[in-house]
PDB file of C-alpha atoms in Angstrom:
ATOM      1  CA  MET M   1      32.903 -29.018  58.967  1.00  0.00           C
ATOM      2  CA  THR M   2      34.562 -26.128  57.178  1.00  0.00           C
ATOM      3  CA  LEU M   3      32.555 -26.804  54.000  1.00  0.00           C
ATOM      4  CA  ALA M   4      29.301 -26.971  56.014  1.00  0.00           C
ATOM      5  CA  MET M   5      30.066 -23.658  57.700  1.00  0.00           C
ATOM      6  CA  PHE M   6      30.854 -22.084  54.303  1.00  0.00           C
ATOM      7  CA  LEU M   7      27.566 -23.283  52.790  1.00  0.00           C
ATOM      8  CA  PHE M   8      25.613 -22.055  55.833  1.00  0.00           C
ATOM      9  CA  GLN M   9      27.234 -18.646  55.584  1.00  0.00           C
ATOM     10  CA  SER M  10      26.455 -18.488  51.839  1.00  0.00           C
ATOM     11  CA  GLY M  11      22.821 -19.385  52.510  1.00  0.00           C
ATOM     12  CA  ALA M  12      22.541 -16.690  55.164  1.00  0.00           C
ATOM     13  CA  ASP M  13      23.984 -14.104  52.810  1.00  0.00           C
ATOM     14  CA  SER M  14      21.522 -15.149  50.081  1.00  0.00           C
ATOM     15  CA  ALA M  15      18.578 -14.981  52.478  1.00  0.00           C
ATOM     16  CA  SER M  16      19.514 -11.525  53.605  1.00  0.00           C
ATOM     17  CA  GLY M  17      19.274 -10.357  49.964  1.00  0.00           C
ATOM     18  CA  PRO M  18      20.884  -7.342  48.347  1.00  0.00           C
ATOM     19  CA  VAL M  19      20.961  -3.997  50.036  1.00  0.00           C
ATOM     20  CA  PRO M  20      17.863  -1.981  49.003  1.00  0.00           C
ATOM     21  CA  VAL M  21      18.530   0.885  46.625  1.00  0.00           C
ATOM     22  CA  ASP M  22      16.599   4.147  46.671  1.00  0.00           C
ATOM     23  CA  HIS M  23      15.805   4.439  42.959  1.00  0.00           C
ATOM     24  CA  GLY M  24      13.958   7.721  43.441  1.00  0.00           C
ATOM     25  CA  ASN M  25      17.056   9.296  44.981  1.00  0.00           C
ATOM     26  CA  GLU M  26      19.223   7.890  42.197  1.00  0.00           C
ATOM     27  CA  LEU M  27      16.861   9.340  39.590  1.00  0.00           C
ATOM     28  CA  LEU M  28      17.085  12.782  41.159  1.00  0.00           C
ATOM     29  CA  GLN M  29      20.856  12.505  41.232  1.00  0.00           C
ATOM     30  CA  MET M  30      20.956  11.573  37.552  1.00  0.00           C
ATOM     31  CA  ILE M  31      18.703  14.500  36.674  1.00  0.00           C
ATOM     32  CA  GLY M  32      20.959  16.774  38.696  1.00  0.00           C
ATOM     33  CA  ARG M  33      23.989  15.537  36.743  1.00  0.00           C
ATOM     34  CA  SER M  34      22.257  16.003  33.371  1.00  0.00           C
ATOM     35  CA  SER M  35      23.449  18.527  30.830  1.00  0.00           C
ATOM     36  CA  GLY M  36      21.864  21.908  30.255  1.00  0.00           C
ATOM     37  CA  THR M  37      20.126  20.644  27.117  1.00  0.00           C
ATOM     38  CA  ALA M  38      18.554  17.729  28.993  1.00  0.00           C
ATOM     39  CA  ILE M  39      17.395  20.025  31.800  1.00  0.00           C
ATOM     40  CA  ALA M  40      15.823  22.395  29.248  1.00  0.00           C
ATOM     41  CA  VAL M  41      14.038  19.476  27.569  1.00  0.00           C
ATOM     42  CA  LEU M  42      12.741  18.209  30.915  1.00  0.00           C
ATOM     43  CA  VAL M  43      11.454  21.670  31.841  1.00  0.00           C
ATOM     44  CA  LEU M  44       9.703  21.958  28.472  1.00  0.00           C
ATOM     45  CA  LEU M  45       8.117  18.526  28.930  1.00  0.00           C
ATOM     46  CA  LEU M  46       7.011  19.456  32.446  1.00  0.00           C
ATOM     47  CA  ILE M  47       5.247  22.575  31.147  1.00  0.00           C
ATOM     48  CA  ALA M  48       3.594  20.522  28.380  1.00  0.00           C
ATOM     49  CA  SER M  49       2.485  17.913  30.910  1.00  0.00           C
ATOM     50  CA  ILE M  50       0.936  20.500  33.231  1.00  0.00           C
ATOM     51  CA  TRP M  51      -0.892  22.156  30.320  1.00  0.00           C
ATOM     52  CA  SER M  52      -2.187  18.840  28.995  1.00  0.00           C
ATOM     53  CA  TRP M  53      -3.532  17.837  32.418  1.00  0.00           C
ATOM     54  CA  VAL M  54      -5.238  21.215  32.787  1.00  0.00           C
ATOM     55  CA  ILE M  55      -6.957  20.625  29.431  1.00  0.00           C
ATOM     56  CA  ILE M  56      -7.835  17.034  30.356  1.00  0.00           C
ATOM     57  CA  PHE M  57      -9.542  17.993  33.619  1.00  0.00           C
ATOM     58  CA  ALA M  58     -11.331  21.002  32.110  1.00  0.00           C
ATOM     59  CA  LYS M  59     -12.526  19.097  29.037  1.00  0.00           C
ATOM     60  CA  SER M  60     -13.641  16.107  31.090  1.00  0.00           C
ATOM     61  CA  SER M  61     -15.708  18.364  33.344  1.00  0.00           C
ATOM     62  CA  ALA M  62     -17.208  20.251  30.378  1.00  0.00           C
ATOM     63  CA  LEU M  63     -18.215  17.064  28.549  1.00  0.00           C
ATOM     64  CA  ARG M  64     -19.711  15.611  31.728  1.00  0.00           C
ATOM     65  CA  ARG M  65     -21.849  18.713  32.257  1.00  0.00           C
ATOM     66  CA  ALA M  66     -22.877  18.789  28.596  1.00  0.00           C
ATOM     67  CA  ASN M  67     -23.921  15.153  28.701  1.00  0.00           C
ATOM     68  CA  MET M  68     -25.968  15.580  31.884  1.00  0.00           C
ATOM     69  CA  GLN M  69     -27.692  18.739  30.668  1.00  0.00           C
ATOM     70  CA  SER M  70     -28.414  17.178  27.273  1.00  0.00           C
ATOM     71  CA  ARG M  71     -30.262  14.319  28.924  1.00  0.00           C
ATOM     72  CA  ARG M  72     -32.280  16.756  31.036  1.00  0.00           C
ATOM     73  CA  PHE M  73     -33.062  18.940  28.022  1.00  0.00           C
ATOM     74  CA  LEU M  74     -34.250  15.980  25.947  1.00  0.00           C
ATOM     75  CA  ARG M  75     -36.597  14.878  28.730  1.00  0.00           C
ATOM     76  CA  ALA M  76     -38.026  18.398  29.013  1.00  0.00           C
ATOM     77  CA  PHE M  77     -38.372  18.705  25.218  1.00  0.00           C
ATOM     78  CA  ARG M  78     -40.253  15.434  24.866  1.00  0.00           C
ATOM     79  CA  LYS M  79     -42.622  16.263  27.705  1.00  0.00           C
ATOM     80  CA  ALA M  80     -43.476  19.749  26.410  1.00  0.00           C
ATOM     81  CA  THR M  81     -46.440  20.384  24.114  1.00  0.00           C
ATOM     82  CA  ARG M  82     -45.328  23.767  22.758  1.00  0.00           C
ATOM     83  CA  LEU M  83     -42.027  25.188  21.577  1.00  0.00           C
ATOM     84  CA  GLN M  84     -42.666  28.314  23.637  1.00  0.00           C
ATOM     85  CA  ASP M  85     -42.533  26.243  26.803  1.00  0.00           C
ATOM     86  CA  ILE M  86     -39.086  24.910  25.910  1.00  0.00           C
ATOM     87  CA  ALA M  87     -37.801  28.317  24.826  1.00  0.00           C
ATOM     88  CA  ALA M  88     -38.794  29.775  28.197  1.00  0.00           C
ATOM     89  CA  VAL M  89     -36.601  27.330  30.143  1.00  0.00           C
ATOM     90  CA  SER M  90     -33.820  26.572  27.645  1.00  0.00           C
ATOM     91  CA  GLU M  91     -31.311  28.735  29.529  1.00  0.00           C
ATOM     92  CA  GLN M  92     -31.405  26.238  32.390  1.00  0.00           C
ATOM     93  CA  PHE M  93     -29.806  23.627  30.130  1.00  0.00           C
ATOM     94  CA  LYS M  94     -27.303  25.985  28.479  1.00  0.00           C
ATOM     95  CA  PRO M  95     -24.154  23.804  28.713  1.00  0.00           C
ATOM     96  CA  SER M  96     -25.907  21.329  26.437  1.00  0.00           C
ATOM     97  CA  PRO M  97     -25.078  21.662  22.716  1.00  0.00           C
ATOM     98  CA  LEU M  98     -28.681  20.725  21.944  1.00  0.00           C
ATOM     99  CA  VAL M  99     -29.831  24.029  23.431  1.00  0.00           C
ATOM    100  CA  ASN M 100     -27.849  26.003  20.838  1.00  0.00           C
ATOM    101  CA  VAL M 101     -29.501  24.032  18.049  1.00  0.00           C
ATOM    102  CA  PHE M 102     -32.963  24.536  19.500  1.00  0.00           C
ATOM    103  CA  ASP M 103     -32.435  28.267  20.105  1.00  0.00           C
ATOM    104  CA  ASP M 104     -31.234  28.930  16.552  1.00  0.00           C
ATOM    105  CA  VAL M 105     -34.025  26.900  14.991  1.00  0.00           C
ATOM    106  CA  TYR M 106     -36.624  28.535  17.201  1.00  0.00           C
ATOM    107  CA  GLU M 107     -35.337  32.036  16.392  1.00  0.00           C
ATOM    108  CA  THR M 108     -35.535  31.222  12.677  1.00  0.00           C
ATOM    109  CA  TYR M 109     -39.044  29.866  13.184  1.00  0.00           C
ATOM    110  CA  LYS M 110     -40.116  33.068  14.953  1.00  0.00           C
ATOM    111  CA  ARG M 111     -38.714  35.193  12.136  1.00  0.00           C
ATOM    112  CA  GLN M 112     -40.781  33.167   9.673  1.00  0.00           C
ATOM    113  CA  THR M 113     -44.076  33.042  11.551  1.00  0.00           C
ATOM    114  CA  GLY M 114     -43.827  35.475  14.450  1.00  0.00           C
ATOM    115  CA  GLY M 115     -44.102  32.514  16.810  1.00  0.00           C
ATOM    116  CA  PHE M 116     -47.537  31.379  15.574  1.00  0.00           C
ATOM    117  CA  GLY M 117     -48.586  28.577  13.262  1.00  0.00           C
ATOM    118  CA  PRO M 118     -46.621  26.144  11.131  1.00  0.00           C
ATOM    119  CA  PRO M 119     -43.220  27.082   9.641  1.00  0.00           C
ATOM    120  CA  ARG M 120     -43.146  28.517   6.148  1.00  0.00           C
ATOM    121  CA  ASN M 121     -39.801  27.134   4.994  1.00  0.00           C
ATOM    122  CA  ILE M 122     -38.455  23.890   6.463  1.00  0.00           C
ATOM    123  CA  THR M 123     -35.232  24.153   4.441  1.00  0.00           C
ATOM    124  CA  THR M 124     -34.316  27.377   6.215  1.00  0.00           C
ATOM    125  CA  LEU M 125     -34.821  25.686   9.572  1.00  0.00           C
ATOM    126  CA  GLU M 126     -32.611  22.791   8.516  1.00  0.00           C
ATOM    127  CA  ARG M 127     -29.845  25.186   7.497  1.00  0.00           C
ATOM    128  CA  ALA M 128     -30.101  26.984  10.834  1.00  0.00           C
ATOM    129  CA  ALA M 129     -29.855  23.637  12.629  1.00  0.00           C
ATOM    130  CA  MET M 130     -26.776  22.626  10.622  1.00  0.00           C
ATOM    131  CA  SER M 131     -25.068  25.930  11.376  1.00  0.00           C
ATOM    132  CA  ALA M 132     -25.856  25.674  15.095  1.00  0.00           C
ATOM    133  CA  SER M 133     -24.694  22.050  15.155  1.00  0.00           C
ATOM    134  CA  SER M 134     -21.362  22.957  13.588  1.00  0.00           C
ATOM    135  CA  GLU M 135     -20.889  25.804  16.047  1.00  0.00           C
ATOM    136  CA  SER M 136     -21.700  23.571  19.034  1.00  0.00           C
ATOM    137  CA  LEU M 137     -19.214  20.904  17.941  1.00  0.00           C
ATOM    138  CA  THR M 138     -16.556  23.567  17.416  1.00  0.00           C
ATOM    139  CA  ILE M 139     -17.051  24.705  21.012  1.00  0.00           C
ATOM    140  CA  LEU M 140     -16.727  21.128  22.264  1.00  0.00           C
ATOM    141  CA  GLU M 141     -13.508  20.665  20.275  1.00  0.00           C
ATOM    142  CA  GLU M 142     -11.790  23.721  21.754  1.00  0.00           C
ATOM    143  CA  ARG M 143      -8.153  23.066  22.824  1.00  0.00           C
ATOM    144  CA  MET M 144      -8.330  19.492  21.580  1.00  0.00           C
ATOM    145  CA  SER M 145      -5.569  20.310  19.104  1.00  0.00           C
ATOM    146  CA  TRP M 146      -3.241  20.970  22.054  1.00  0.00           C
ATOM    147  CA  LEU M 147      -3.677  17.402  23.279  1.00  0.00           C
ATOM    148  CA  ALA M 148      -3.003  16.031  19.805  1.00  0.00           C
ATOM    149  CA  THR M 149       0.087  18.218  19.434  1.00  0.00           C
ATOM    150  CA  ILE M 150       1.499  17.300  22.851  1.00  0.00           C
ATOM    151  CA  GLY M 151       0.827  13.609  22.281  1.00  0.00           C
ATOM    152  CA  ALA M 152       2.579  13.683  18.908  1.00  0.00           C
ATOM    153  CA  VAL M 153       5.513  15.973  19.703  1.00  0.00           C
ATOM    154  CA  ALA M 154       6.469  15.057  23.293  1.00  0.00           C
ATOM    155  CA  PRO M 155       8.202  11.724  22.403  1.00  0.00           C
ATOM    156  CA  PHE M 156      10.313  13.488  19.766  1.00  0.00           C
ATOM    157  CA  VAL M 157      11.251  16.248  22.203  1.00  0.00           C
ATOM    158  CA  GLY M 158      12.355  13.585  24.672  1.00  0.00           C
ATOM    159  CA  LEU M 159      14.250  11.757  21.939  1.00  0.00           C
ATOM    160  CA  PHE M 160      16.021  14.993  21.032  1.00  0.00           C
ATOM    161  CA  GLY M 161      17.204  15.323  24.634  1.00  0.00           C
ATOM    162  CA  THR M 162      18.385  11.704  24.596  1.00  0.00           C
ATOM    163  CA  ILE M 163      20.355  12.162  21.379  1.00  0.00           C
ATOM    164  CA  MET M 164      22.046  15.301  22.665  1.00  0.00           C
ATOM    165  CA  GLY M 165      22.832  13.544  25.954  1.00  0.00           C
ATOM    166  CA  ILE M 166      24.409  10.582  24.137  1.00  0.00           C
ATOM    167  CA  VAL M 167      26.412  12.969  21.970  1.00  0.00           C
ATOM    168  CA  ASP M 168      27.721  14.675  25.101  1.00  0.00           C
ATOM    169  CA  ALA M 169      28.483  11.311  26.720  1.00  0.00           C
ATOM    170  CA  PHE M 170      30.504  10.057  23.742  1.00  0.00           C
ATOM    171  CA  HIS M 171      32.224  13.407  23.393  1.00  0.00           C
ATOM    172  CA  GLY M 172      33.316  13.198  27.020  1.00  0.00           C
ATOM    173  CA  LEU M 173      34.359   9.593  26.500  1.00  0.00           C
ATOM    174  CA  GLY M 174      36.520  10.561  23.551  1.00  0.00           C
ATOM    175  CA  THR M 175      38.067  13.407  25.484  1.00  0.00           C
ATOM    176  CA  ALA M 176      38.826  11.216  28.515  1.00  0.00           C
ATOM    177  CA  GLY M 177      40.153   8.388  26.347  1.00  0.00           C
ATOM    178  CA  ALA M 178      38.596   5.662  28.516  1.00  0.00           C
ATOM    179  CA  ALA M 179      36.659   3.472  26.082  1.00  0.00           C
ATOM    180  CA  THR M 180      34.860   1.300  28.599  1.00  0.00           C
ATOM    181  CA  LEU M 181      31.205   0.544  29.208  1.00  0.00           C
ATOM    182  CA  ARG M 182      31.558   1.732  32.790  1.00  0.00           C
ATOM    183  CA  ALA M 183      32.657   5.117  31.534  1.00  0.00           C
ATOM    184  CA  VAL M 184      29.853   5.630  29.018  1.00  0.00           C
ATOM    185  CA  ALA M 185      26.936   3.970  30.874  1.00  0.00           C
ATOM    186  CA  PRO M 186      26.176   6.838  33.310  1.00  0.00           C
ATOM    187  CA  GLY M 187      25.960   9.412  30.524  1.00  0.00           C
ATOM    188  CA  VAL M 188      23.709   7.208  28.391  1.00  0.00           C
ATOM    189  CA  SER M 189      21.402   6.398  31.321  1.00  0.00           C
ATOM    190  CA  GLU M 190      21.075  10.094  32.133  1.00  0.00           C
ATOM    191  CA  ALA M 191      20.284  10.834  28.503  1.00  0.00           C
ATOM    192  CA  LEU M 192      17.542   8.191  28.366  1.00  0.00           C
ATOM    193  CA  ILE M 193      15.628   9.987  31.125  1.00  0.00           C
ATOM    194  CA  THR M 194      14.357  12.534  28.606  1.00  0.00           C
ATOM    195  CA  THR M 195      12.924   9.781  26.386  1.00  0.00           C
ATOM    196  CA  ALA M 196      11.065   8.307  29.349  1.00  0.00           C
ATOM    197  CA  ALA M 197       9.810  11.769  30.287  1.00  0.00           C
ATOM    198  CA  GLY M 198       8.572  12.349  26.746  1.00  0.00           C
ATOM    199  CA  LEU M 199       6.584   9.106  26.817  1.00  0.00           C
ATOM    200  CA  ILE M 200       5.146   9.904  30.254  1.00  0.00           C
ATOM    201  CA  VAL M 201       3.897  13.233  28.908  1.00  0.00           C
ATOM    202  CA  ALA M 202       2.617  11.867  25.589  1.00  0.00           C
ATOM    203  CA  VAL M 203       0.666   8.788  26.691  1.00  0.00           C
ATOM    204  CA  PRO M 204      -1.993  10.555  28.855  1.00  0.00           C
ATOM    205  CA  ALA M 205      -2.451  13.238  26.188  1.00  0.00           C
ATOM    206  CA  VAL M 206      -3.018  10.658  23.438  1.00  0.00           C
ATOM    207  CA  VAL M 207      -5.399   8.567  25.558  1.00  0.00           C
ATOM    208  CA  ALA M 208      -7.405  11.639  26.582  1.00  0.00           C
ATOM    209  CA  TYR M 209      -7.531  12.921  22.993  1.00  0.00           C
ATOM    210  CA  ASN M 210      -8.919   9.624  21.708  1.00  0.00           C
ATOM    211  CA  GLN M 211     -11.491   9.391  24.498  1.00  0.00           C
ATOM    212  CA  PHE M 212     -12.656  12.982  24.057  1.00  0.00           C
ATOM    213  CA  THR M 213     -12.829  12.589  20.285  1.00  0.00           C
ATOM    214  CA  ALA M 214     -15.104   9.572  20.682  1.00  0.00           C
ATOM    215  CA  LYS M 215     -17.365  11.477  23.090  1.00  0.00           C
ATOM    216  CA  ILE M 216     -17.553  14.505  20.786  1.00  0.00           C
ATOM    217  CA  ARG M 217     -18.421  12.215  17.874  1.00  0.00           C
ATOM    218  CA  GLU M 218     -21.200  10.789  20.033  1.00  0.00           C
ATOM    219  CA  PHE M 219     -22.426  14.324  20.703  1.00  0.00           C
ATOM    220  CA  GLY M 220     -22.466  14.941  16.956  1.00  0.00           C
ATOM    221  CA  SER M 221     -24.727  11.932  16.418  1.00  0.00           C
ATOM    222  CA  ARG M 222     -26.960  13.030  19.262  1.00  0.00           C
ATOM    223  CA  ILE M 223     -27.245  16.533  17.806  1.00  0.00           C
ATOM    224  CA  ASP M 224     -28.178  15.100  14.399  1.00  0.00           C
ATOM    225  CA  ASP M 225     -30.871  12.927  15.977  1.00  0.00           C
ATOM    226  CA  PHE M 226     -32.285  15.860  17.919  1.00  0.00           C
ATOM    227  CA  THR M 227     -32.260  18.060  14.808  1.00  0.00           C
ATOM    228  CA  ARG M 228     -34.283  15.484  12.880  1.00  0.00           C
ATOM    229  CA  GLU M 229     -36.664  15.119  15.808  1.00  0.00           C
ATOM    230  CA  LEU M 230     -37.191  18.888  16.033  1.00  0.00           C
ATOM    231  CA  ILE M 231     -37.630  19.387  12.286  1.00  0.00           C
ATOM    232  CA  ASN M 232     -39.982  16.406  12.062  1.00  0.00           C
ATOM    233  CA  SER M 233     -42.201  17.860  14.762  1.00  0.00           C
ATOM    234  CA  MET M 234     -42.447  21.095  12.785  1.00  0.00           C
ATOM    235  CA  GLU M 235     -43.149  19.260   9.531  1.00  0.00           C
ATOM    236  CA  GLU M 236     -45.959  17.357  11.229  1.00  0.00           C
ATOM    237  CA  VAL M 237     -47.530  20.671  12.163  1.00  0.00           C
ATOM    238  CA  ALA M 238     -47.280  21.874   8.567  1.00  0.00           C
ATOM    239  CA  LEU M 239     -49.013  18.716   7.345  1.00  0.00           C
ATOM    240  CA  GLN M 240     -51.714  18.691   9.993  1.00  0.00           C
ATOM    241  CA  ARG M 241     -52.536  22.393   9.855  1.00  0.00           C
ATOM    242  CA  PRO M 242     -54.842  22.419   6.801  1.00  0.00           C
ATOM    243  CA  ALA M 243     -57.056  19.761   8.365  1.00  0.00           C
ATOM    244  CA  GLN M 244     -57.684  21.834  11.507  1.00  0.00           C
ATOM    245  CA  PRO M 245     -60.814  23.979  11.880  1.00  0.00           C
ATOM    246  CA  GLN M 246     -60.490  27.591  10.910  1.00  0.00           C
ATOM    247  CA  GLY M 247     -61.343  28.754  14.421  1.00  0.00           C
ATOM    248  CA  GLU M 248     -58.072  27.298  15.774  1.00  0.00           C
ATOM    249  CA  THR M 249     -55.741  29.210  13.459  1.00  0.00           C
ATOM    250  CA  GLY M 250     -55.047  31.900  16.014  1.00  0.00           C
ATOM    251  CA  GLU M 251     -53.587  29.713  18.793  1.00  0.00           C
ATOM    252  CA  ALA M 252     -49.891  30.280  19.403  1.00  0.00           C
ATOM    253  CA  GLY M 253     -47.769  27.262  18.702  1.00  0.00           C
ATOM    254  CA  ARG M 254     -50.525  24.688  19.213  1.00  0.00           C
ATOM    255  CA  GLY M 255     -49.602  21.280  17.864  1.00  0.00           C
ATOM    256  CA  LEU M 256     -45.864  21.987  17.849  1.00  0.00           C
ATOM    257  CA  HIS M 257     -45.253  18.875  19.813  1.00  0.00           C
ATOM    258  CA  LYS M 258     -43.733  15.554  19.166  1.00  0.00           C
TER     259      LYS M 258
END
């Protein structure tokens, strides 16, 4: 009977389970007990995290707008029959990097011809397109270096805080003279918080950097395709122009279509 009662009591204790622990409260307590170096590292990582998220949201919004406006601009460009028509409405699609390429090429074309007839020098137009393409990609890549820097440096900053925390823990252990795991474990666990914080800051920055880099590379390919499309349309005009009747030479921009 006594053995049965003992087993029943053991089963009841096991069913009740351990007392729940508030890990969030424990984490705050450990941070509060951290050294000045660890607190400084955590503050630095917090600032880096806030800055990286600001860049992530801003860059994501900018790339989304650029992608949407690029699609709209391409549809308008392919429907138009004259470059003048596109130039008149290009400001509506300004966030698109394709607009910068078109504007620079069109300005170069106007300097060559005054806005009438086929272009005189295709090579000059190609150089203008390359320059505008490089400038557009540079604008898209603004502040990307911050994400790369935060993603690369944050784990090492956290590791620095961990090393200094472990040094402090072992220094206190040597001073107290109690060489037990129970004595050193709290200091080590507090020190490891900075490593975890460094990884939490670095991972989103690295993921966002890789995703944005892929999207910007896609924009570069799209700009190259649009540049070839624009230059080809102008070259077609230059080839077709001699075959046109002489009475049509005065029309502005006729035939500058795809």
